[in-house]
Amino acid sequence: MSLMGKPILYSYWRSSCSWRVRIALNLKEIPYDIKPISLIKGGGEQHSNIFRDVNPMEHVPALQIDGHTLIESLNIMHYLEETRPQRPLMPQDVHKRAKVREICEVIASGIQPLQNLTVLIYVGEEKKKEWAQHWIQRGLRAVEKLLTASAGKYCVGDEISLADCCLIPQVFSARRFHVDLRPFPIVLRIDRELENHPAFCAAHPSNQPDCPPEVTK
Amino acid sequence: MSLMGKPILYSYWRSSCSWRVRIALNLKEIPYDIKPISLIKGGGEQHSNIFRDVNPMEHVPALQIDGHTLIESLNIMHYLEETRPQRPLMPQDVHKRAKVREICEVIASGIQPLQNLTVLIYVGEEKKKEWAQHWIQRGLRAVEKLLTASAGKYCVGDEISLADCCLIPQVFSARRFHVDLRPFPIVLRIDRELENHPAFCAAHPSNQPDCPPEVTK
């Protein structure tokens, strides 16, 4: 396996954090190969000794690129931004950059960690739906409020940014947990705006090589 | 209240996310005023209508600076880095930058959100200690593993970075929840290295204006 060849993304079809990175790679037109890591099979391949050497947090995604292995989706996206300036996903203006990071962090620290698979297993089957709904609703209320000040066509103004790479997968997770999205009209509008965008479509769970055939659209 | 005067940090003495930003401000020698937000009083001042306009996530910290209000600690620290290049807290090298962000994100997305006050109240009094210990131990195991590859005197090489701003407050939280830190020797070494650093000391919970007198060292 050449570490200096095409980047390899350790990914799971339904992982929202893997999906963020897939969108960013697609938007920047960076060719990559996917190495699927099943979060389900045998209790989760992310907990195997082999994968723990890739990512000690036992999470996807991880990206092998430029001879290094990177973990944490926001880190990976910022690395791509710093090393592949084509099709920028961060604005130039420092205040707009802060707005993008705010939305990313609210989702990546304030919503997703509380409803990811590892946490929901620990919460238990009986309580997990209510638990996930509670934290997603709480977080999306804040995101909607931030968007009232920042959104244009997309999350921050009229250019697609890392904030959109985080928002769209989070909306998908919200639907999975049957969260009522009607209180979040700007979130819904941006989701509709991007649902047919080629980079977002190609990154969608249903278009992943490890998506089970019975789920594929 | 002048938005263009000295920056105002909405902070709570024991909040690890507020503490991260206090360290960064101190390291960069940026004068600031603290506006204490009690996370305890009357069910939490962060849930008041007034503060919800400052931060719709109802979390501290928030920073009023340059005529804007910023939320999310990592975002605030990166904004300071982008606008106040003195005493850099991010390396120049893209791979080292990625290492810093990895450690920051593991703590900010993988540990802290699972043991913050809002979540522990939702988990309930009976289970909260075991819950917090579980996620802190899990996360620090990953941090220790990352540090074996990245650490010099500090988290990434021999320069203090944003990773150290995140690590030290997380170690304090670990102690609060009686997590056994002996399995994490590099974490402990860096914690000792920085415990007497003036910027870290001045940011410590016990040195905050809103620290209750009975707690002050």
Tab-separated table of C-alpha atoms in Angstrom:
chain	number	residue	atom	x	y	z
A	1	MET	CA	0.000	0.000	0.000
A	2	SER	CA	1.575	3.272	-1.064
A	3	LEU	CA	1.018	6.082	1.408
A	4	MET	CA	1.993	8.620	-1.245
A	5	GLY	CA	-0.518	7.455	-3.881
A	6	LYS	CA	-4.184	8.354	-4.093
A	7	PRO	CA	-5.587	9.345	-0.674
A	8	ILE	CA	-7.423	6.558	1.157
A	9	LEU	CA	-10.488	7.464	3.195
A	10	TYR	CA	-11.514	5.088	5.975
A	11	SER	CA	-15.244	5.620	5.829
A	12	TYR	CA	-18.597	4.138	6.809
A	13	TRP	CA	-21.514	4.842	4.496
A	14	ARG	CA	-23.828	6.233	7.185
A	15	SER	CA	-21.209	7.997	9.354
A	16	SER	CA	-21.959	11.715	9.256
A	17	CYS	CA	-18.316	12.581	9.998
A	18	SER	CA	-17.081	10.437	7.084
A	19	TRP	CA	-19.713	12.088	4.921
A	20	ARG	CA	-18.416	15.597	5.771
A	21	VAL	CA	-14.973	14.652	4.479
A	22	ARG	CA	-16.372	12.916	1.382
A	23	ILE	CA	-18.183	16.143	0.467
A	24	ALA	CA	-15.033	18.239	0.944
A	25	LEU	CA	-12.927	15.835	-1.144
A	26	ASN	CA	-15.572	15.862	-3.878
A	27	LEU	CA	-15.970	19.648	-3.876
A	28	LYS	CA	-12.205	20.034	-4.211
A	29	GLU	CA	-12.153	17.342	-6.914
A	30	ILE	CA	-9.499	15.318	-5.079
A	31	PRO	CA	-9.614	11.687	-6.279
A	32	TYR	CA	-9.618	9.185	-3.391
A	33	ASP	CA	-10.225	5.547	-2.642
A	34	ILE	CA	-12.600	4.392	0.071
A	35	LYS	CA	-11.675	1.724	2.586
A	36	PRO	CA	-14.960	0.816	4.235
A	37	ILE	CA	-14.924	0.253	7.995
A	38	SER	CA	-18.143	-1.355	9.168
A	39	LEU	CA	-19.292	0.187	12.439
A	40	ILE	CA	-21.682	-2.762	12.855
A	41	LYS	CA	-19.983	-5.978	11.729
A	42	GLY	CA	-18.607	-8.068	14.610
A	43	GLY	CA	-19.264	-5.311	17.131
A	44	GLY	CA	-17.572	-2.728	14.911
A	45	GLU	CA	-14.389	-2.917	12.855
A	46	GLN	CA	-13.390	0.486	14.260
A	47	HIS	CA	-12.607	-1.285	17.541
A	48	SER	CA	-10.169	-3.762	15.936
A	49	ASN	CA	-6.484	-3.642	16.859
A	50	ILE	CA	-5.613	-2.797	13.269
A	51	PHE	CA	-7.940	0.177	13.092
A	52	ARG	CA	-6.994	1.410	16.565
A	53	ASP	CA	-3.515	1.968	15.125
A	54	VAL	CA	-5.096	4.122	12.417
A	55	ASN	CA	-7.314	6.078	14.826
A	56	PRO	CA	-6.951	5.600	18.595
A	57	MET	CA	-10.400	7.189	19.049
A	58	GLU	CA	-11.845	4.184	17.157
A	59	HIS	CA	-13.931	6.452	14.952
A	60	VAL	CA	-14.227	7.006	11.237
A	61	PRO	CA	-13.146	8.906	9.222
A	62	ALA	CA	-9.392	8.753	8.888
A	63	LEU	CA	-7.560	9.900	5.770
A	64	GLN	CA	-4.227	8.624	4.517
A	65	ILE	CA	-2.780	11.460	2.465
A	66	ASP	CA	0.672	12.887	1.658
A	67	GLY	CA	2.330	10.081	3.649
A	68	HIS	CA	0.382	10.844	6.834
A	69	THR	CA	-2.759	9.522	8.494
A	70	LEU	CA	-5.134	12.217	9.658
A	71	ILE	CA	-8.081	11.805	12.017
A	72	GLU	CA	-10.986	14.023	13.132
A	73	SER	CA	-13.179	15.282	10.319
A	74	LEU	CA	-12.790	19.037	10.913
A	75	ASN	CA	-9.034	18.626	11.122
A	76	ILE	CA	-8.993	16.670	7.865
A	77	MET	CA	-11.109	19.295	6.096
A	78	HIS	CA	-8.891	22.138	7.319
A	79	TYR	CA	-5.813	20.186	6.200
A	80	LEU	CA	-7.327	19.808	2.727
A	81	GLU	CA	-8.063	23.532	2.742
A	82	GLU	CA	-4.488	24.384	3.724
A	83	THR	CA	-2.826	22.023	1.248
A	84	ARG	CA	-5.316	22.100	-1.672
A	85	PRO	CA	-6.401	25.710	-2.097
A	86	GLN	CA	-8.476	24.944	-5.204
A	87	ARG	CA	-12.228	25.513	-4.737
A	88	PRO	CA	-11.862	27.175	-1.295
A	89	LEU	CA	-14.247	25.996	1.408
A	90	MET	CA	-13.324	28.775	3.828
A	91	PRO	CA	-14.008	32.474	3.141
A	92	GLN	CA	-11.103	34.959	3.076
A	93	ASP	CA	-12.703	37.427	5.499
A	94	VAL	CA	-11.783	36.663	9.134
A	95	HIS	CA	-15.291	37.325	10.433
A	96	LYS	CA	-16.909	35.074	7.847
A	97	ARG	CA	-14.288	32.420	8.620
A	98	ALA	CA	-15.339	32.616	12.251
A	99	LYS	CA	-19.003	32.168	11.254
A	100	VAL	CA	-18.107	29.030	9.273
A	101	ARG	CA	-16.120	27.596	12.179
A	102	GLU	CA	-18.916	28.413	14.640
A	103	ILE	CA	-21.461	26.399	12.697
A	104	CYS	CA	-18.960	23.562	12.186
A	105	GLU	CA	-18.119	23.452	15.893
A	106	VAL	CA	-21.730	23.630	17.074
A	107	ILE	CA	-22.444	20.555	14.951
A	108	ALA	CA	-19.125	18.744	15.521
A	109	SER	CA	-18.900	19.379	19.278
A	110	GLY	CA	-22.452	20.237	20.281
A	111	ILE	CA	-24.617	17.769	18.363
A	112	GLN	CA	-22.844	14.867	16.656
A	113	PRO	CA	-20.780	13.594	19.630
A	114	LEU	CA	-23.978	13.169	21.640
A	115	GLN	CA	-25.789	11.097	19.033
A	116	ASN	CA	-23.010	9.016	17.526
A	117	LEU	CA	-23.205	5.244	17.522
A	118	THR	CA	-20.726	4.652	20.364
A	119	VAL	CA	-22.651	6.956	22.692
A	120	LEU	CA	-26.071	5.593	21.720
A	121	ILE	CA	-24.915	2.031	22.438
A	122	TYR	CA	-23.819	3.220	25.885
A	123	VAL	CA	-27.143	5.042	26.421
A	124	GLY	CA	-29.022	1.829	25.625
A	125	GLU	CA	-31.704	0.702	23.186
A	126	GLU	CA	-34.617	1.847	25.314
A	127	LYS	CA	-33.591	5.475	25.737
A	128	LYS	CA	-31.532	6.145	22.631
A	129	LYS	CA	-34.219	7.673	20.398
A	130	GLU	CA	-35.349	10.237	22.975
A	131	TRP	CA	-31.708	10.979	23.864
A	132	ALA	CA	-30.712	11.583	20.232
A	133	GLN	CA	-33.778	13.706	19.507
A	134	HIS	CA	-33.157	15.877	22.558
A	135	TRP	CA	-29.582	16.808	21.599
A	136	ILE	CA	-30.249	17.176	17.885
A	137	GLN	CA	-33.213	19.505	18.488
A	138	ARG	CA	-31.253	21.548	21.005
A	139	GLY	CA	-28.323	21.914	18.613
A	140	LEU	CA	-30.360	22.646	15.492
A	141	ARG	CA	-32.207	25.408	17.360
A	142	ALA	CA	-28.827	27.084	17.865
A	143	VAL	CA	-27.736	26.426	14.270
A	144	GLU	CA	-30.972	27.943	12.930
A	145	LYS	CA	-30.381	31.038	15.081
A	146	LEU	CA	-26.797	31.363	13.787
A	147	LEU	CA	-28.022	30.952	10.210
A	148	THR	CA	-30.500	33.829	10.548
A	149	ALA	CA	-27.448	36.101	10.749
A	150	SER	CA	-25.017	34.303	8.430
A	151	ALA	CA	-26.896	32.496	5.677
A	152	GLY	CA	-27.210	33.552	2.084
A	153	LYS	CA	-27.815	30.819	-0.419
A	154	TYR	CA	-25.736	28.549	1.848
A	155	CYS	CA	-24.756	28.534	5.537
A	156	VAL	CA	-22.450	31.556	5.314
A	157	GLY	CA	-23.249	33.836	2.422
A	158	ASP	CA	-23.539	32.541	-1.115
A	159	GLU	CA	-20.483	30.298	-1.245
A	160	ILE	CA	-20.444	26.659	-0.162
A	161	SER	CA	-18.199	26.262	2.888
A	162	LEU	CA	-17.147	23.683	5.463
A	163	ALA	CA	-20.281	24.656	7.401
A	164	ASP	CA	-22.417	23.169	4.615
A	165	CYS	CA	-20.245	20.021	4.645
A	166	CYS	CA	-21.207	19.623	8.324
A	167	LEU	CA	-24.855	20.690	8.094
A	168	ILE	CA	-26.143	18.354	5.385
A	169	PRO	CA	-25.043	15.090	7.085
A	170	GLN	CA	-26.459	16.370	10.392
A	171	VAL	CA	-29.848	16.972	8.757
A	172	PHE	CA	-29.788	13.391	7.480
A	173	SER	CA	-29.095	12.129	11.024
A	174	ALA	CA	-31.937	14.286	12.338
A	175	ARG	CA	-34.325	12.621	9.887
A	176	ARG	CA	-33.076	9.153	10.891
A	177	PHE	CA	-34.080	9.940	14.473
A	178	HIS	CA	-37.419	11.400	13.330
A	179	VAL	CA	-36.667	14.921	14.516
A	180	ASP	CA	-39.348	17.391	13.384
A	181	LEU	CA	-37.383	19.782	11.162
A	182	ARG	CA	-40.203	22.250	10.536
A	183	PRO	CA	-38.956	24.649	13.269
A	184	PHE	CA	-35.722	25.033	11.269
A	185	PRO	CA	-36.738	26.632	7.943
A	186	ILE	CA	-33.280	27.959	6.986
A	187	VAL	CA	-31.694	24.574	7.695
A	188	LEU	CA	-34.332	22.951	5.478
A	189	ARG	CA	-33.862	25.499	2.701
A	190	ILE	CA	-30.086	24.941	2.582
A	191	ASP	CA	-30.620	21.177	2.681
A	192	ARG	CA	-32.936	21.434	-0.355
A	193	GLU	CA	-30.483	23.777	-2.087
A	194	LEU	CA	-27.712	21.180	-1.857
A	195	GLU	CA	-29.569	17.892	-2.225
A	196	ASN	CA	-28.914	17.689	-5.950
A	197	HIS	CA	-25.404	19.147	-5.937
A	198	PRO	CA	-23.107	16.546	-7.563
A	199	ALA	CA	-20.426	16.688	-4.816
A	200	PHE	CA	-23.049	16.219	-2.104
A	201	CYS	CA	-24.928	13.510	-4.028
A	202	ALA	CA	-21.771	11.473	-4.655
A	203	ALA	CA	-20.966	11.655	-0.925
A	204	HIS	CA	-24.472	10.603	0.164
A	205	PRO	CA	-24.673	7.364	2.200
A	206	SER	CA	-26.860	5.707	-0.429
A	207	ASN	CA	-24.103	6.184	-3.021
A	208	GLN	CA	-21.320	4.560	-1.006
A	209	PRO	CA	-19.705	1.235	-1.937
A	210	ASP	CA	-20.493	-0.181	1.527
A	211	CYS	CA	-24.156	0.865	1.534
A	212	PRO	CA	-26.207	-2.320	1.928
A	213	PRO	CA	-28.148	-3.107	-1.280
A	214	GLU	CA	-31.491	-3.051	0.529
A	215	VAL	CA	-30.912	0.617	1.498
A	216	THR	CA	-29.729	1.939	-1.863
A	217	LYS	CA	-32.224	4.295	-3.463
B	1	MET	CA	-20.887	48.981	26.438
B	2	SER	CA	-18.356	49.586	23.683
B	3	LEU	CA	-17.990	46.602	21.405
B	4	MET	CA	-14.729	48.014	20.026
B	5	GLY	CA	-13.000	48.444	23.402
B	6	LYS	CA	-11.234	45.785	25.414
B	7	PRO	CA	-12.491	42.285	24.550
B	8	ILE	CA	-15.091	40.888	26.950
B	9	LEU	CA	-15.000	37.187	27.757
B	10	TYR	CA	-18.197	35.588	29.006
B	11	SER	CA	-16.671	32.971	31.263
B	12	TYR	CA	-17.381	30.625	34.164
B	13	TRP	CA	-14.498	29.907	36.516
B	14	ARG	CA	-14.731	26.113	36.259
B	15	SER	CA	-15.781	25.822	32.585
B	16	SER	CA	-12.991	24.021	30.744
B	17	CYS	CA	-13.961	25.675	27.452
B	18	SER	CA	-13.775	29.166	29.000
B	19	TRP	CA	-10.428	28.185	30.484
B	20	ARG	CA	-9.035	27.225	27.053
B	21	VAL	CA	-9.759	30.717	25.756
B	22	ARG	CA	-8.411	32.406	28.897
B	23	ILE	CA	-5.093	30.592	28.377
B	24	ALA	CA	-4.921	31.628	24.715
B	25	LEU	CA	-5.713	35.264	25.549
B	26	ASN	CA	-3.068	35.252	28.289
B	27	LEU	CA	-0.412	33.597	26.121
B	28	LYS	CA	-1.003	36.202	23.427
B	29	GLU	CA	-0.993	38.955	26.059
B	30	ILE	CA	-4.355	40.301	24.910
B	31	PRO	CA	-5.953	42.335	27.736
B	32	TYR	CA	-9.602	41.387	28.346
B	33	ASP	CA	-12.388	41.815	30.844
B	34	ILE	CA	-14.328	38.899	32.241
B	35	LYS	CA	-18.091	38.885	32.453
B	36	PRO	CA	-18.898	35.955	34.714
B	37	ILE	CA	-21.857	33.756	33.746
B	38	SER	CA	-22.822	31.436	36.553
B	39	LEU	CA	-23.685	27.990	35.221
B	40	ILE	CA	-25.259	27.194	38.595
B	41	LYS	CA	-27.153	30.244	39.900
B	42	GLY	CA	-30.919	30.090	39.315
B	43	GLY	CA	-30.591	26.998	37.111
B	44	GLY	CA	-27.817	28.605	35.053
B	45	GLU	CA	-27.466	32.149	33.726
B	46	GLN	CA	-26.405	30.680	30.372
B	47	HIS	CA	-30.057	29.736	29.824
B	48	SER	CA	-31.331	33.316	30.321
B	49	ASN	CA	-32.933	35.156	27.407
B	50	ILE	CA	-30.165	37.748	27.514
B	51	PHE	CA	-27.373	35.202	27.245
B	52	ARG	CA	-29.191	33.165	24.608
B	53	ASP	CA	-28.831	36.214	22.374
B	54	VAL	CA	-25.080	36.101	23.000
B	55	ASN	CA	-24.776	32.348	22.425
B	56	PRO	CA	-27.764	30.351	21.186
B	57	MET	CA	-26.022	27.155	22.355
B	58	GLU	CA	-26.343	28.493	25.935
B	59	HIS	CA	-22.712	27.679	26.666
B	60	VAL	CA	-19.726	29.678	27.793
B	61	PRO	CA	-17.384	30.994	26.556
B	62	ALA	CA	-18.327	33.796	24.200
B	63	LEU	CA	-15.954	36.599	23.294
B	64	GLN	CA	-16.911	40.120	22.280
B	65	ILE	CA	-14.016	41.374	20.189
B	66	ASP	CA	-13.498	43.699	17.211
B	67	GLY	CA	-17.204	44.559	17.175
B	68	HIS	CA	-18.322	40.922	16.915
B	69	THR	CA	-19.442	38.232	19.316
B	70	LEU	CA	-17.735	34.886	18.790
B	71	ILE	CA	-18.791	31.550	20.253
B	72	GLU	CA	-17.224	28.058	20.435
B	73	SER	CA	-13.829	27.934	22.095
B	74	LEU	CA	-11.822	26.443	19.208
B	75	ASN	CA	-13.311	28.978	16.836
B	76	ILE	CA	-12.428	31.821	19.195
B	77	MET	CA	-8.841	30.572	19.562
B	78	HIS	CA	-8.395	30.231	15.804
B	79	TYR	CA	-9.824	33.744	15.345
B	80	LEU	CA	-7.282	35.100	17.821
B	81	GLU	CA	-4.575	33.227	15.927
B	82	GLU	CA	-5.705	34.687	12.601
B	83	THR	CA	-6.055	38.262	13.847
B	84	ARG	CA	-3.299	38.433	16.516
B	85	PRO	CA	-0.269	36.658	15.083
B	86	GLN	CA	1.915	37.545	18.083
B	87	ARG	CA	3.047	34.511	20.108
B	88	PRO	CA	1.718	31.938	17.589
B	89	LEU	CA	-0.251	29.023	19.029
B	90	MET	CA	-0.299	27.077	15.767
B	91	PRO	CA	2.849	25.697	14.097
B	92	GLN	CA	3.729	26.786	10.553
B	93	ASP	CA	4.209	23.228	9.220
B	94	VAL	CA	0.946	21.798	7.811
B	95	HIS	CA	1.507	18.346	9.341
B	96	LYS	CA	2.219	19.764	12.787
B	97	ARG	CA	-0.831	22.008	12.425
B	98	ALA	CA	-2.878	18.876	11.750
B	99	LYS	CA	-1.466	17.234	14.903
B	100	VAL	CA	-2.468	20.247	16.984
B	101	ARG	CA	-5.988	20.256	15.539
B	102	GLU	CA	-6.310	16.482	16.075
B	103	ILE	CA	-5.603	16.769	19.782
B	104	CYS	CA	-7.882	19.814	20.068
B	105	GLU	CA	-10.728	18.029	18.281
B	106	VAL	CA	-10.388	14.769	20.220
B	107	ILE	CA	-10.800	16.796	23.418
B	108	ALA	CA	-13.352	19.309	22.112
B	109	SER	CA	-15.558	16.815	20.250
B	110	GLY	CA	-14.644	13.465	21.784
B	111	ILE	CA	-14.384	14.155	25.512
B	112	GLN	CA	-15.671	17.503	26.762
B	113	PRO	CA	-19.143	17.437	25.128
B	114	LEU	CA	-19.877	14.151	26.887
B	115	GLN	CA	-18.998	15.382	30.354
B	116	ASN	CA	-20.144	18.970	30.328
B	117	LEU	CA	-22.626	20.213	32.886
B	118	THR	CA	-25.671	20.272	30.582
B	119	VAL	CA	-25.155	16.631	29.606
B	120	LEU	CA	-24.442	15.459	33.159
B	121	ILE	CA	-27.647	17.080	34.409
B	122	TYR	CA	-29.517	15.167	31.693
B	123	VAL	CA	-27.705	11.917	32.603
B	124	GLY	CA	-28.795	12.346	36.216
B	125	GLU	CA	-27.134	12.500	39.621
B	126	GLU	CA	-26.991	8.735	40.113
B	127	LYS	CA	-25.115	7.856	36.938
B	128	LYS	CA	-23.132	10.995	36.202
B	129	LYS	CA	-19.819	10.058	37.837
B	130	GLU	CA	-19.515	6.701	36.043
B	131	TRP	CA	-20.649	8.324	32.778
B	132	ALA	CA	-18.067	11.109	32.975
B	133	GLN	CA	-15.263	8.733	33.955
B	134	HIS	CA	-16.054	6.402	31.068
B	135	TRP	CA	-15.806	9.084	28.374
B	136	ILE	CA	-12.842	10.897	29.888
B	137	GLN	CA	-10.834	7.659	30.194
B	138	ARG	CA	-11.729	6.609	26.679
B	139	GLY	CA	-10.693	9.982	25.281
B	140	LEU	CA	-7.493	10.345	27.282
B	141	ARG	CA	-6.374	6.893	26.113
B	142	ALA	CA	-6.564	8.236	22.557
B	143	VAL	CA	-4.871	11.514	23.483
B	144	GLU	CA	-2.013	9.641	25.178
B	145	LYS	CA	-1.562	7.531	22.043
B	146	LEU	CA	-1.480	10.645	19.841
B	147	LEU	CA	1.023	12.282	22.185
B	148	THR	CA	3.455	9.347	21.924
B	149	ALA	CA	3.958	10.440	18.297
B	150	SER	CA	3.641	14.217	18.602
B	151	ALA	CA	4.848	15.383	22.001
B	152	GLY	CA	8.089	17.096	22.784
B	153	LYS	CA	8.123	19.297	25.840
B	154	TYR	CA	4.471	20.069	25.087
B	155	CYS	CA	1.660	18.358	23.140
B	156	VAL	CA	3.179	18.946	19.699
B	157	GLY	CA	6.918	19.438	19.792
B	158	ASP	CA	8.537	21.998	22.054
B	159	GLU	CA	6.234	24.954	21.441
B	160	ILE	CA	3.048	25.625	23.382
B	161	SER	CA	0.062	25.314	21.049
B	162	LEU	CA	-3.735	25.313	21.080
B	163	ALA	CA	-3.502	21.598	21.929
B	164	ASP	CA	-2.001	22.497	25.312
B	165	CYS	CA	-4.755	25.099	25.835
B	166	CYS	CA	-7.256	22.218	25.466
B	167	LEU	CA	-5.343	19.525	27.358
B	168	ILE	CA	-4.689	21.254	30.692
B	169	PRO	CA	-8.352	22.103	31.442
B	170	GLN	CA	-9.349	18.555	30.436
B	171	VAL	CA	-6.862	17.090	32.926
B	172	PHE	CA	-8.411	19.269	35.637
B	173	SER	CA	-11.879	17.914	34.734
B	174	ALA	CA	-10.515	14.370	34.829
B	175	ARG	CA	-9.283	14.941	38.389
B	176	ARG	CA	-12.662	16.414	39.402
B	177	PHE	CA	-14.278	13.160	38.341
B	178	HIS	CA	-11.568	11.094	40.086
B	179	VAL	CA	-10.224	9.559	36.886
B	180	ASP	CA	-7.023	7.582	37.516
B	181	LEU	CA	-4.461	9.454	35.425
B	182	ARG	CA	-1.555	7.034	35.973
B	183	PRO	CA	-2.163	5.263	32.643
B	184	PHE	CA	-1.471	8.579	30.885
B	185	PRO	CA	2.163	9.459	31.699
B	186	ILE	CA	2.725	11.911	28.832
B	187	VAL	CA	-0.498	13.754	29.675
B	188	LEU	CA	0.678	14.010	33.285
B	189	ARG	CA	4.154	15.170	32.296
B	190	ILE	CA	2.777	17.991	30.127
B	191	ASP	CA	0.332	18.950	32.870
B	192	ARG	CA	3.241	19.258	35.348
B	193	GLU	CA	5.300	21.167	32.776
B	194	LEU	CA	2.603	23.824	32.464
B	195	GLU	CA	1.159	24.019	35.967
B	196	ASN	CA	3.385	26.935	36.937
B	197	HIS	CA	3.360	28.749	33.603
B	198	PRO	CA	2.063	32.290	34.271
B	199	ALA	CA	-0.475	32.284	31.405
B	200	PHE	CA	-1.899	28.941	32.543
B	201	CYS	CA	-1.882	29.913	36.229
B	202	ALA	CA	-3.710	33.177	35.606
B	203	ALA	CA	-6.370	31.259	33.644
B	204	HIS	CA	-6.829	28.592	36.337
B	205	PRO	CA	-10.330	28.321	37.851
B	206	SER	CA	-9.030	29.155	41.337
B	207	ASN	CA	-7.733	32.510	40.048
B	208	GLN	CA	-10.990	33.672	38.495
B	209	PRO	CA	-13.048	36.581	39.838
B	210	ASP	CA	-16.137	34.343	40.067
B	211	CYS	CA	-14.405	31.485	41.903
B	212	PRO	CA	-16.232	31.028	45.213
B	213	PRO	CA	-14.028	32.061	48.162
B	214	GLU	CA	-14.277	28.608	49.767
B	215	VAL	CA	-12.627	27.038	46.684
B	216	THR	CA	-9.767	29.507	46.195
B	217	LYS	CA	-6.386	27.989	46.928
